[in-house]
């Protein structure tokens, strides 16, 4: 299995735009993650952003289209969702999570397109979470009293292993290098374009 998740910003509001539009390019991929979706990617969305649409299965020679689900939000809504998620993230996981949301906000400013989505893949097969699981995870961002379990089920991270926030005024690059792996659980890693949690702007 080769499970990956991709955070995409593109001109298209559909699920799995990489397969539906020939003009989709690497520059539309903000970051990639191996095996599970980074927690802060989910903070870009809410329950009402879950959409359904076609996605391909198989190779170009033997391909069929299946119904898939994904979260899709306009860029400004996604950024507003991310900002609004701060109190819930603090309550669910503590300051180590919410303090890093600014790095994701910075990254999203530099990518073309008005629509933000996540694509889940296992090699050539789309493997999005089931709509009930996705909605349950996103619901916790509006109502942290629901607890973190649904979010952790999609992110597969250990909250106890997350780094403390960087110290105000301290050099950021040494901090990022020291905490590369836990930051990838929150934010993913660069695909082809530099991201500010690997190379500060």
PDB file of N, CA and C in Angstrom, residues 84-179:
ATOM      1  N   UNK A  84     -10.761  30.179  12.743  1.00  0.00           N
ATOM      2  CA  UNK A  84     -11.808  29.928  13.735  1.00  0.00           C
ATOM      3  C   UNK A  84     -11.564  28.639  14.518  1.00  0.00           C
ATOM      4  N   UNK A  85     -10.762  27.738  13.961  1.00  0.00           N
ATOM      5  CA  UNK A  85     -10.522  26.456  14.629  1.00  0.00           C
ATOM      6  C   UNK A  85      -9.581  26.573  15.813  1.00  0.00           C
ATOM      7  N   UNK A  86      -8.908  27.723  15.956  1.00  0.00           N
ATOM      8  CA  UNK A  86      -7.910  27.863  17.013  1.00  0.00           C
ATOM      9  C   UNK A  86      -8.392  27.485  18.396  1.00  0.00           C
ATOM     10  N   UNK A  87      -9.505  28.043  18.891  1.00  0.00           N
ATOM     11  CA  UNK A  87      -9.961  27.682  20.246  1.00  0.00           C
ATOM     12  C   UNK A  87     -10.277  26.194  20.399  1.00  0.00           C
ATOM     13  N   UNK A  88     -10.886  25.601  19.368  1.00  0.00           N
ATOM     14  CA  UNK A  88     -11.201  24.170  19.458  1.00  0.00           C
ATOM     15  C   UNK A  88      -9.924  23.343  19.489  1.00  0.00           C
ATOM     16  N   UNK A  89      -8.946  23.695  18.660  1.00  0.00           N
ATOM     17  CA  UNK A  89      -7.684  22.956  18.650  1.00  0.00           C
ATOM     18  C   UNK A  89      -6.961  23.090  19.985  1.00  0.00           C
ATOM     19  N   UNK A  90      -7.004  24.310  20.564  1.00  0.00           N
ATOM     20  CA  UNK A  90      -6.385  24.502  21.875  1.00  0.00           C
ATOM     21  C   UNK A  90      -7.042  23.607  22.927  1.00  0.00           C
ATOM     22  N   UNK A  91      -8.372  23.535  22.873  1.00  0.00           N
ATOM     23  CA  UNK A  91      -9.091  22.741  23.874  1.00  0.00           C
ATOM     24  C   UNK A  91      -8.844  21.243  23.674  1.00  0.00           C
ATOM     25  N   UNK A  92      -8.791  20.820  22.412  1.00  0.00           N
ATOM     26  CA  UNK A  92      -8.644  19.390  22.122  1.00  0.00           C
ATOM     27  C   UNK A  92      -7.209  18.899  22.280  1.00  0.00           C
ATOM     28  N   UNK A  93      -6.235  19.738  21.883  1.00  0.00           N
ATOM     29  CA  UNK A  93      -4.851  19.267  21.794  1.00  0.00           C
ATOM     30  C   UNK A  93      -3.840  20.171  22.493  1.00  0.00           C
ATOM     31  N   UNK A  94      -4.232  21.369  22.880  1.00  0.00           N
ATOM     32  CA  UNK A  94      -3.301  22.286  23.507  1.00  0.00           C
ATOM     33  C   UNK A  94      -2.610  23.189  22.501  1.00  0.00           C
ATOM     34  N   UNK A  95      -1.869  24.175  22.982  1.00  0.00           N
ATOM     35  CA  UNK A  95      -1.235  25.169  22.115  1.00  0.00           C
ATOM     36  C   UNK A  95      -0.303  24.614  21.039  1.00  0.00           C
ATOM     37  N   UNK A  96       0.322  23.443  21.205  1.00  0.00           N
ATOM     38  CA  UNK A  96       1.220  22.984  20.143  1.00  0.00           C
ATOM     39  C   UNK A  96       0.574  22.873  18.768  1.00  0.00           C
ATOM     40  N   UNK A  97      -0.727  22.696  18.704  1.00  0.00           N
ATOM     41  CA  UNK A  97      -1.382  22.566  17.398  1.00  0.00           C
ATOM     42  C   UNK A  97      -1.760  23.931  16.835  1.00  0.00           C
ATOM     43  N   UNK A  98      -2.556  24.678  17.542  1.00  0.00           N
ATOM     44  CA  UNK A  98      -3.063  25.941  17.015  1.00  0.00           C
ATOM     45  C   UNK A  98      -1.945  26.918  16.695  1.00  0.00           C
ATOM     46  N   UNK A  99      -0.831  26.851  17.434  1.00  0.00           N
ATOM     47  CA  UNK A  99       0.257  27.789  17.215  1.00  0.00           C
ATOM     48  C   UNK A  99       0.896  27.633  15.840  1.00  0.00           C
ATOM     49  N   UNK A 100       0.709  26.487  15.194  1.00  0.00           N
ATOM     50  CA  UNK A 100       1.342  26.259  13.898  1.00  0.00           C
ATOM     51  C   UNK A 100       0.409  26.543  12.720  1.00  0.00           C
ATOM     52  N   UNK A 101      -0.821  26.926  12.993  1.00  0.00           N
ATOM     53  CA  UNK A 101      -1.771  27.203  11.915  1.00  0.00           C
ATOM     54  C   UNK A 101      -1.297  28.353  11.022  1.00  0.00           C
ATOM     55  N   UNK A 102      -0.569  29.296  11.575  1.00  0.00           N
ATOM     56  CA  UNK A 102      -0.087  30.435  10.796  1.00  0.00           C
ATOM     57  C   UNK A 102       0.818  29.981   9.653  1.00  0.00           C
ATOM     58  N   UNK A 103       1.589  28.915   9.864  1.00  0.00           N
ATOM     59  CA  UNK A 103       2.464  28.413   8.806  1.00  0.00           C
ATOM     60  C   UNK A 103       1.656  27.896   7.623  1.00  0.00           C
ATOM     61  N   UNK A 104       0.523  27.253   7.904  1.00  0.00           N
ATOM     62  CA  UNK A 104      -0.333  26.785   6.823  1.00  0.00           C
ATOM     63  C   UNK A 104      -1.007  27.954   6.120  1.00  0.00           C
ATOM     64  N   UNK A 105      -1.430  28.948   6.881  1.00  0.00           N
ATOM     65  CA  UNK A 105      -2.046  30.130   6.268  1.00  0.00           C
ATOM     66  C   UNK A 105      -1.065  30.810   5.307  1.00  0.00           C
ATOM     67  N   UNK A 106       0.175  30.924   5.716  1.00  0.00           N
ATOM     68  CA  UNK A 106       1.179  31.531   4.853  1.00  0.00           C
ATOM     69  C   UNK A 106       1.334  30.745   3.552  1.00  0.00           C
ATOM     70  N   UNK A 107       1.372  29.427   3.650  1.00  0.00           N
ATOM     71  CA  UNK A 107       1.559  28.608   2.457  1.00  0.00           C
ATOM     72  C   UNK A 107       0.417  28.787   1.472  1.00  0.00           C
ATOM     73  N   UNK A 108      -0.806  28.828   1.969  1.00  0.00           N
ATOM     74  CA  UNK A 108      -1.962  28.906   1.078  1.00  0.00           C
ATOM     75  C   UNK A 108      -2.009  30.217   0.301  1.00  0.00           C
ATOM     76  N   UNK A 109      -1.326  31.230   0.778  1.00  0.00           N
ATOM     77  CA  UNK A 109      -1.310  32.513   0.078  1.00  0.00           C
ATOM     78  C   UNK A 109      -0.546  32.449  -1.243  1.00  0.00           C
ATOM     79  N   UNK A 110       0.337  31.477  -1.385  1.00  0.00           N
ATOM     80  CA  UNK A 110       1.274  31.479  -2.514  1.00  0.00           C
ATOM     81  C   UNK A 110       0.869  30.542  -3.635  1.00  0.00           C
ATOM     82  N   UNK A 111      -0.260  29.897  -3.535  1.00  0.00           N
ATOM     83  CA  UNK A 111      -0.651  28.919  -4.546  1.00  0.00           C
ATOM     84  C   UNK A 111      -1.827  29.436  -5.366  1.00  0.00           C
ATOM     85  N   UNK A 112      -1.817  29.187  -6.694  1.00  0.00           N
ATOM     86  CA  UNK A 112      -2.888  29.699  -7.547  1.00  0.00           C
ATOM     87  C   UNK A 112      -4.181  28.903  -7.363  1.00  0.00           C
ATOM     88  N   UNK A 113      -5.305  29.571  -7.556  1.00  0.00           N
ATOM     89  CA  UNK A 113      -6.592  28.897  -7.491  1.00  0.00           C
ATOM     90  C   UNK A 113      -7.427  29.356  -6.318  1.00  0.00           C
ATOM     91  N   UNK A 114      -8.732  29.173  -6.441  1.00  0.00           N
ATOM     92  CA  UNK A 114      -9.682  29.670  -5.451  1.00  0.00           C
ATOM     93  C   UNK A 114     -10.317  28.578  -4.617  1.00  0.00           C
ATOM     94  N   UNK A 115      -9.982  27.307  -4.871  1.00  0.00           N
ATOM     95  CA  UNK A 115     -10.650  26.210  -4.173  1.00  0.00           C
ATOM     96  C   UNK A 115      -9.634  25.286  -3.525  1.00  0.00           C
ATOM     97  N   UNK A 116      -9.905  24.931  -2.276  1.00  0.00           N
ATOM     98  CA  UNK A 116      -9.011  24.096  -1.481  1.00  0.00           C
ATOM     99  C   UNK A 116      -9.673  22.748  -1.257  1.00  0.00           C
ATOM    100  N   UNK A 117      -8.919  21.676  -1.424  1.00  0.00           N
ATOM    101  CA  UNK A 117      -9.454  20.338  -1.177  1.00  0.00           C
ATOM    102  C   UNK A 117      -8.323  19.407  -0.783  1.00  0.00           C
ATOM    103  N   UNK A 118      -8.692  18.234  -0.278  1.00  0.00           N
ATOM    104  CA  UNK A 118      -7.735  17.173   0.028  1.00  0.00           C
ATOM    105  C   UNK A 118      -8.082  15.967  -0.829  1.00  0.00           C
ATOM    106  N   UNK A 119      -7.070  15.377  -1.443  1.00  0.00           N
ATOM    107  CA  UNK A 119      -7.243  14.126  -2.179  1.00  0.00           C
ATOM    108  C   UNK A 119      -6.530  13.016  -1.416  1.00  0.00           C
ATOM    109  N   UNK A 120      -7.234  11.901  -1.197  1.00  0.00           N
ATOM    110  CA  UNK A 120      -6.657  10.723  -0.558  1.00  0.00           C
ATOM    111  C   UNK A 120      -6.439   9.650  -1.622  1.00  0.00           C
ATOM    112  N   UNK A 121      -5.229   9.082  -1.671  1.00  0.00           N
ATOM    113  CA  UNK A 121      -4.916   8.063  -2.673  1.00  0.00           C
ATOM    114  C   UNK A 121      -4.195   6.881  -2.026  1.00  0.00           C
ATOM    115  N   UNK A 122      -4.459   5.693  -2.565  1.00  0.00           N
ATOM    116  CA  UNK A 122      -3.641   4.515  -2.316  1.00  0.00           C
ATOM    117  C   UNK A 122      -3.153   4.060  -3.683  1.00  0.00           C
ATOM    118  N   UNK A 123      -1.928   4.460  -4.028  1.00  0.00           N
ATOM    119  CA  UNK A 123      -1.378   4.230  -5.360  1.00  0.00           C
ATOM    120  C   UNK A 123      -2.279   4.926  -6.385  1.00  0.00           C
ATOM    121  N   UNK A 124      -3.023   4.174  -7.226  1.00  0.00           N
ATOM    122  CA  UNK A 124      -3.866   4.811  -8.238  1.00  0.00           C
ATOM    123  C   UNK A 124      -5.337   4.790  -7.855  1.00  0.00           C
ATOM    124  N   UNK A 125      -5.632   4.422  -6.630  1.00  0.00           N
ATOM    125  CA  UNK A 125      -7.036   4.311  -6.215  1.00  0.00           C
ATOM    126  C   UNK A 125      -7.374   5.395  -5.188  1.00  0.00           C
ATOM    127  N   UNK A 126      -8.454   6.138  -5.401  1.00  0.00           N
ATOM    128  CA  UNK A 126      -8.866   7.099  -4.377  1.00  0.00           C
ATOM    129  C   UNK A 126      -9.384   6.371  -3.143  1.00  0.00           C
ATOM    130  N   UNK A 127      -8.925   6.798  -1.974  1.00  0.00           N
ATOM    131  CA  UNK A 127      -9.350   6.152  -0.728  1.00  0.00           C
ATOM    132  C   UNK A 127      -9.744   7.217   0.296  1.00  0.00           C
ATOM    133  N   UNK A 128     -10.736   8.040  -0.041  1.00  0.00           N
ATOM    134  CA  UNK A 128     -11.168   9.048   0.937  1.00  0.00           C
ATOM    135  C   UNK A 128     -11.827   8.384   2.129  1.00  0.00           C
ATOM    136  N   UNK A 129     -11.817   9.040   3.278  1.00  0.00           N
ATOM    137  CA  UNK A 129     -12.558   8.489   4.422  1.00  0.00           C
ATOM    138  C   UNK A 129     -14.046   8.476   4.117  1.00  0.00           C
ATOM    139  N   UNK A 130     -14.777   7.595   4.773  1.00  0.00           N
ATOM    140  CA  UNK A 130     -16.219   7.577   4.600  1.00  0.00           C
ATOM    141  C   UNK A 130     -16.819   8.897   5.050  1.00  0.00           C
ATOM    142  N   UNK A 131     -17.878   9.363   4.364  1.00  0.00           N
ATOM    143  CA  UNK A 131     -18.494  10.634   4.753  1.00  0.00           C
ATOM    144  C   UNK A 131     -18.850  10.737   6.229  1.00  0.00           C
ATOM    145  N   UNK A 132     -19.391   9.675   6.881  1.00  0.00           N
ATOM    146  CA  UNK A 132     -19.680   9.809   8.316  1.00  0.00           C
ATOM    147  C   UNK A 132     -18.423  10.067   9.142  1.00  0.00           C
ATOM    148  N   UNK A 133     -17.304   9.391   8.802  1.00  0.00           N
ATOM    149  CA  UNK A 133     -16.060   9.591   9.548  1.00  0.00           C
ATOM    150  C   UNK A 133     -15.523  11.000   9.330  1.00  0.00           C
ATOM    151  N   UNK A 134     -15.596  11.473   8.096  1.00  0.00           N
ATOM    152  CA  UNK A 134     -15.091  12.808   7.792  1.00  0.00           C
ATOM    153  C   UNK A 134     -15.936  13.871   8.481  1.00  0.00           C
ATOM    154  N   UNK A 135     -17.245  13.730   8.416  1.00  0.00           N
ATOM    155  CA  UNK A 135     -18.121  14.716   9.056  1.00  0.00           C
ATOM    156  C   UNK A 135     -17.947  14.701  10.571  1.00  0.00           C
ATOM    157  N   UNK A 136     -17.772  13.528  11.150  1.00  0.00           N
ATOM    158  CA  UNK A 136     -17.584  13.452  12.602  1.00  0.00           C
ATOM    159  C   UNK A 136     -16.305  14.159  13.016  1.00  0.00           C
ATOM    160  N   UNK A 137     -15.244  13.999  12.223  1.00  0.00           N
ATOM    161  CA  UNK A 137     -13.988  14.680  12.541  1.00  0.00           C
ATOM    162  C   UNK A 137     -14.148  16.185  12.432  1.00  0.00           C
ATOM    163  N   UNK A 138     -14.777  16.648  11.373  1.00  0.00           N
ATOM    164  CA  UNK A 138     -14.936  18.082  11.179  1.00  0.00           C
ATOM    165  C   UNK A 138     -15.888  18.693  12.205  1.00  0.00           C
ATOM    166  N   UNK A 139     -16.862  17.913  12.673  1.00  0.00           N
ATOM    167  CA  UNK A 139     -17.804  18.424  13.669  1.00  0.00           C
ATOM    168  C   UNK A 139     -17.093  18.810  14.954  1.00  0.00           C
ATOM    169  N   UNK A 140     -16.009  18.111  15.289  1.00  0.00           N
ATOM    170  CA  UNK A 140     -15.290  18.407  16.527  1.00  0.00           C
ATOM    171  C   UNK A 140     -14.627  19.778  16.478  1.00  0.00           C
ATOM    172  N   UNK A 141     -14.418  20.321  15.284  1.00  0.00           N
ATOM    173  CA  UNK A 141     -13.813  21.648  15.168  1.00  0.00           C
ATOM    174  C   UNK A 141     -14.816  22.748  15.513  1.00  0.00           C
ATOM    175  N   UNK A 142     -16.093  22.443  15.408  1.00  0.00           N
ATOM    176  CA  UNK A 142     -17.132  23.375  15.850  1.00  0.00           C
ATOM    177  C   UNK A 142     -17.581  23.101  17.276  1.00  0.00           C
ATOM    178  N   UNK A 143     -17.470  21.849  17.703  1.00  0.00           N
ATOM    179  CA  UNK A 143     -17.917  21.461  19.042  1.00  0.00           C
ATOM    180  C   UNK A 143     -16.852  20.572  19.676  1.00  0.00           C
ATOM    181  N   UNK A 144     -15.808  21.168  20.280  1.00  0.00           N
ATOM    182  CA  UNK A 144     -14.734  20.356  20.848  1.00  0.00           C
ATOM    183  C   UNK A 144     -15.195  19.460  21.981  1.00  0.00           C
ATOM    184  N   UNK A 145     -16.389  19.698  22.500  1.00  0.00           N
ATOM    185  CA  UNK A 145     -16.920  18.803  23.512  1.00  0.00           C
ATOM    186  C   UNK A 145     -17.129  17.384  23.001  1.00  0.00           C
ATOM    187  N   UNK A 146     -17.143  17.221  21.675  1.00  0.00           N
ATOM    188  CA  UNK A 146     -17.263  15.877  21.100  1.00  0.00           C
ATOM    189  C   UNK A 146     -15.995  15.061  21.303  1.00  0.00           C
ATOM    190  N   UNK A 147     -14.907  15.725  21.630  1.00  0.00           N
ATOM    191  CA  UNK A 147     -13.648  15.024  21.875  1.00  0.00           C
ATOM    192  C   UNK A 147     -12.813  14.854  20.623  1.00  0.00           C
ATOM    193  N   UNK A 148     -11.562  14.411  20.795  1.00  0.00           N
ATOM    194  CA  UNK A 148     -10.623  14.352  19.666  1.00  0.00           C
ATOM    195  C   UNK A 148     -10.615  13.045  18.889  1.00  0.00           C
ATOM    196  N   UNK A 149     -11.377  12.041  19.325  1.00  0.00           N
ATOM    197  CA  UNK A 149     -11.209  10.704  18.759  1.00  0.00           C
ATOM    198  C   UNK A 149     -11.438  10.657  17.248  1.00  0.00           C
ATOM    199  N   UNK A 150     -12.481  11.322  16.758  1.00  0.00           N
ATOM    200  CA  UNK A 150     -12.772  11.268  15.319  1.00  0.00           C
ATOM    201  C   UNK A 150     -11.653  11.927  14.512  1.00  0.00           C
ATOM    202  N   UNK A 151     -11.123  13.036  15.005  1.00  0.00           N
ATOM    203  CA  UNK A 151      -9.993  13.681  14.326  1.00  0.00           C
ATOM    204  C   UNK A 151      -8.761  12.786  14.354  1.00  0.00           C
ATOM    205  N   UNK A 152      -8.475  12.208  15.505  1.00  0.00           N
ATOM    206  CA  UNK A 152      -7.291  11.354  15.617  1.00  0.00           C
ATOM    207  C   UNK A 152      -7.419  10.105  14.756  1.00  0.00           C
ATOM    208  N   UNK A 153      -8.650   9.638  14.535  1.00  0.00           N
ATOM    209  CA  UNK A 153      -8.844   8.481  13.681  1.00  0.00           C
ATOM    210  C   UNK A 153      -8.409   8.722  12.251  1.00  0.00           C
ATOM    211  N   UNK A 154      -8.508   9.966  11.782  1.00  0.00           N
ATOM    212  CA  UNK A 154      -8.064  10.292  10.425  1.00  0.00           C
ATOM    213  C   UNK A 154      -6.598  10.703  10.391  1.00  0.00           C
ATOM    214  N   UNK A 155      -6.107  11.289  11.479  1.00  0.00           N
ATOM    215  CA  UNK A 155      -4.750  11.851  11.476  1.00  0.00           C
ATOM    216  C   UNK A 155      -3.696  10.881  11.989  1.00  0.00           C
ATOM    217  N   UNK A 156      -4.091   9.985  12.852  1.00  0.00           N
ATOM    218  CA  UNK A 156      -3.180   8.968  13.388  1.00  0.00           C
ATOM    219  C   UNK A 156      -1.929   9.582  14.007  1.00  0.00           C
ATOM    220  N   UNK A 157      -2.102  10.600  14.808  1.00  0.00           N
ATOM    221  CA  UNK A 157      -0.956  11.186  15.483  1.00  0.00           C
ATOM    222  C   UNK A 157      -1.101  11.025  16.983  1.00  0.00           C
ATOM    223  N   UNK A 158       0.018  11.152  17.665  1.00  0.00           N
ATOM    224  CA  UNK A 158       0.055  11.090  19.123  1.00  0.00           C
ATOM    225  C   UNK A 158       0.156  12.516  19.642  1.00  0.00           C
ATOM    226  N   UNK A 159      -0.919  13.064  20.235  1.00  0.00           N
ATOM    227  CA  UNK A 159      -0.849  14.445  20.714  1.00  0.00           C
ATOM    228  C   UNK A 159       0.277  14.683  21.705  1.00  0.00           C
ATOM    229  N   UNK A 160       0.673  13.647  22.418  1.00  0.00           N
ATOM    230  CA  UNK A 160       1.755  13.803  23.379  1.00  0.00           C
ATOM    231  C   UNK A 160       3.116  14.000  22.743  1.00  0.00           C
ATOM    232  N   UNK A 161       3.213  13.701  21.442  1.00  0.00           N
ATOM    233  CA  UNK A 161       4.500  13.832  20.761  1.00  0.00           C
ATOM    234  C   UNK A 161       4.653  15.117  19.977  1.00  0.00           C
ATOM    235  N   UNK A 162       3.716  16.044  20.127  1.00  0.00           N
ATOM    236  CA  UNK A 162       3.778  17.284  19.355  1.00  0.00           C
ATOM    237  C   UNK A 162       4.724  18.279  20.015  1.00  0.00           C
ATOM    238  N   UNK A 163       5.396  19.095  19.213  1.00  0.00           N
ATOM    239  CA  UNK A 163       6.361  20.035  19.793  1.00  0.00           C
ATOM    240  C   UNK A 163       5.675  21.221  20.447  1.00  0.00           C
ATOM    241  N   UNK A 164       6.343  21.796  21.432  1.00  0.00           N
ATOM    242  CA  UNK A 164       5.871  23.062  21.980  1.00  0.00           C
ATOM    243  C   UNK A 164       5.978  24.144  20.910  1.00  0.00           C
ATOM    244  N   UNK A 165       5.164  25.197  21.021  1.00  0.00           N
ATOM    245  CA  UNK A 165       5.269  26.282  20.044  1.00  0.00           C
ATOM    246  C   UNK A 165       6.651  26.923  20.085  1.00  0.00           C
ATOM    247  N   UNK A 166       7.099  27.502  18.956  1.00  0.00           N
ATOM    248  CA  UNK A 166       8.383  28.205  18.961  1.00  0.00           C
ATOM    249  C   UNK A 166       8.342  29.408  19.900  1.00  0.00           C
ATOM    250  N   UNK A 167       9.476  29.733  20.467  1.00  0.00           N
ATOM    251  CA  UNK A 167       9.565  30.880  21.354  1.00  0.00           C
ATOM    252  C   UNK A 167       9.492  32.173  20.555  1.00  0.00           C
ATOM    253  N   UNK A 168       8.698  33.141  20.997  1.00  0.00           N
ATOM    254  CA  UNK A 168       8.623  34.421  20.275  1.00  0.00           C
ATOM    255  C   UNK A 168       9.998  35.072  20.148  1.00  0.00           C
ATOM    256  N   UNK A 169      10.318  35.496  18.939  1.00  0.00           N
ATOM    257  CA  UNK A 169      11.580  36.180  18.700  1.00  0.00           C
ATOM    258  C   UNK A 169      12.760  35.262  18.478  1.00  0.00           C
ATOM    259  N   UNK A 170      12.609  33.957  18.730  1.00  0.00           N
ATOM    260  CA  UNK A 170      13.722  33.031  18.530  1.00  0.00           C
ATOM    261  C   UNK A 170      13.835  32.678  17.046  1.00  0.00           C
ATOM    262  N   UNK A 171      15.041  32.350  16.556  1.00  0.00           N
ATOM    263  CA  UNK A 171      15.200  31.941  15.146  1.00  0.00           C
ATOM    264  C   UNK A 171      14.314  30.744  14.834  1.00  0.00           C
ATOM    265  N   UNK A 172      13.585  30.833  13.717  1.00  0.00           N
ATOM    266  CA  UNK A 172      12.611  29.791  13.396  1.00  0.00           C
ATOM    267  C   UNK A 172      13.243  28.575  12.738  1.00  0.00           C
ATOM    268  N   UNK A 173      14.257  28.766  11.902  1.00  0.00           N
ATOM    269  CA  UNK A 173      14.800  27.648  11.132  1.00  0.00           C
ATOM    270  C   UNK A 173      15.341  26.519  12.010  1.00  0.00           C
ATOM    271  N   UNK A 174      16.128  26.796  13.057  1.00  0.00           N
ATOM    272  CA  UNK A 174      16.573  25.678  13.909  1.00  0.00           C
ATOM    273  C   UNK A 174      15.405  24.927  14.554  1.00  0.00           C
ATOM    274  N   UNK A 175      14.374  25.663  14.942  1.00  0.00           N
ATOM    275  CA  UNK A 175      13.185  25.022  15.516  1.00  0.00           C
ATOM    276  C   UNK A 175      12.545  24.077  14.510  1.00  0.00           C
ATOM    277  N   UNK A 176      12.377  24.527  13.261  1.00  0.00           N
ATOM    278  CA  UNK A 176      11.746  23.698  12.228  1.00  0.00           C
ATOM    279  C   UNK A 176      12.572  22.450  11.954  1.00  0.00           C
ATOM    280  N   UNK A 177      13.894  22.599  11.907  1.00  0.00           N
ATOM    281  CA  UNK A 177      14.747  21.432  11.656  1.00  0.00           C
ATOM    282  C   UNK A 177      14.674  20.429  12.800  1.00  0.00           C
ATOM    283  N   UNK A 178      14.590  20.926  14.020  1.00  0.00           N
ATOM    284  CA  UNK A 178      14.544  20.039  15.177  1.00  0.00           C
ATOM    285  C   UNK A 178      13.247  19.242  15.236  1.00  0.00           C
ATOM    286  N   UNK A 179      12.163  19.824  14.712  1.00  0.00           N
ATOM    287  CA  UNK A 179      10.835  19.207  14.861  1.00  0.00           C
ATOM    288  C   UNK A 179      10.235  18.801  13.514  1.00  0.00           C
TER     289      UNK A 179
END
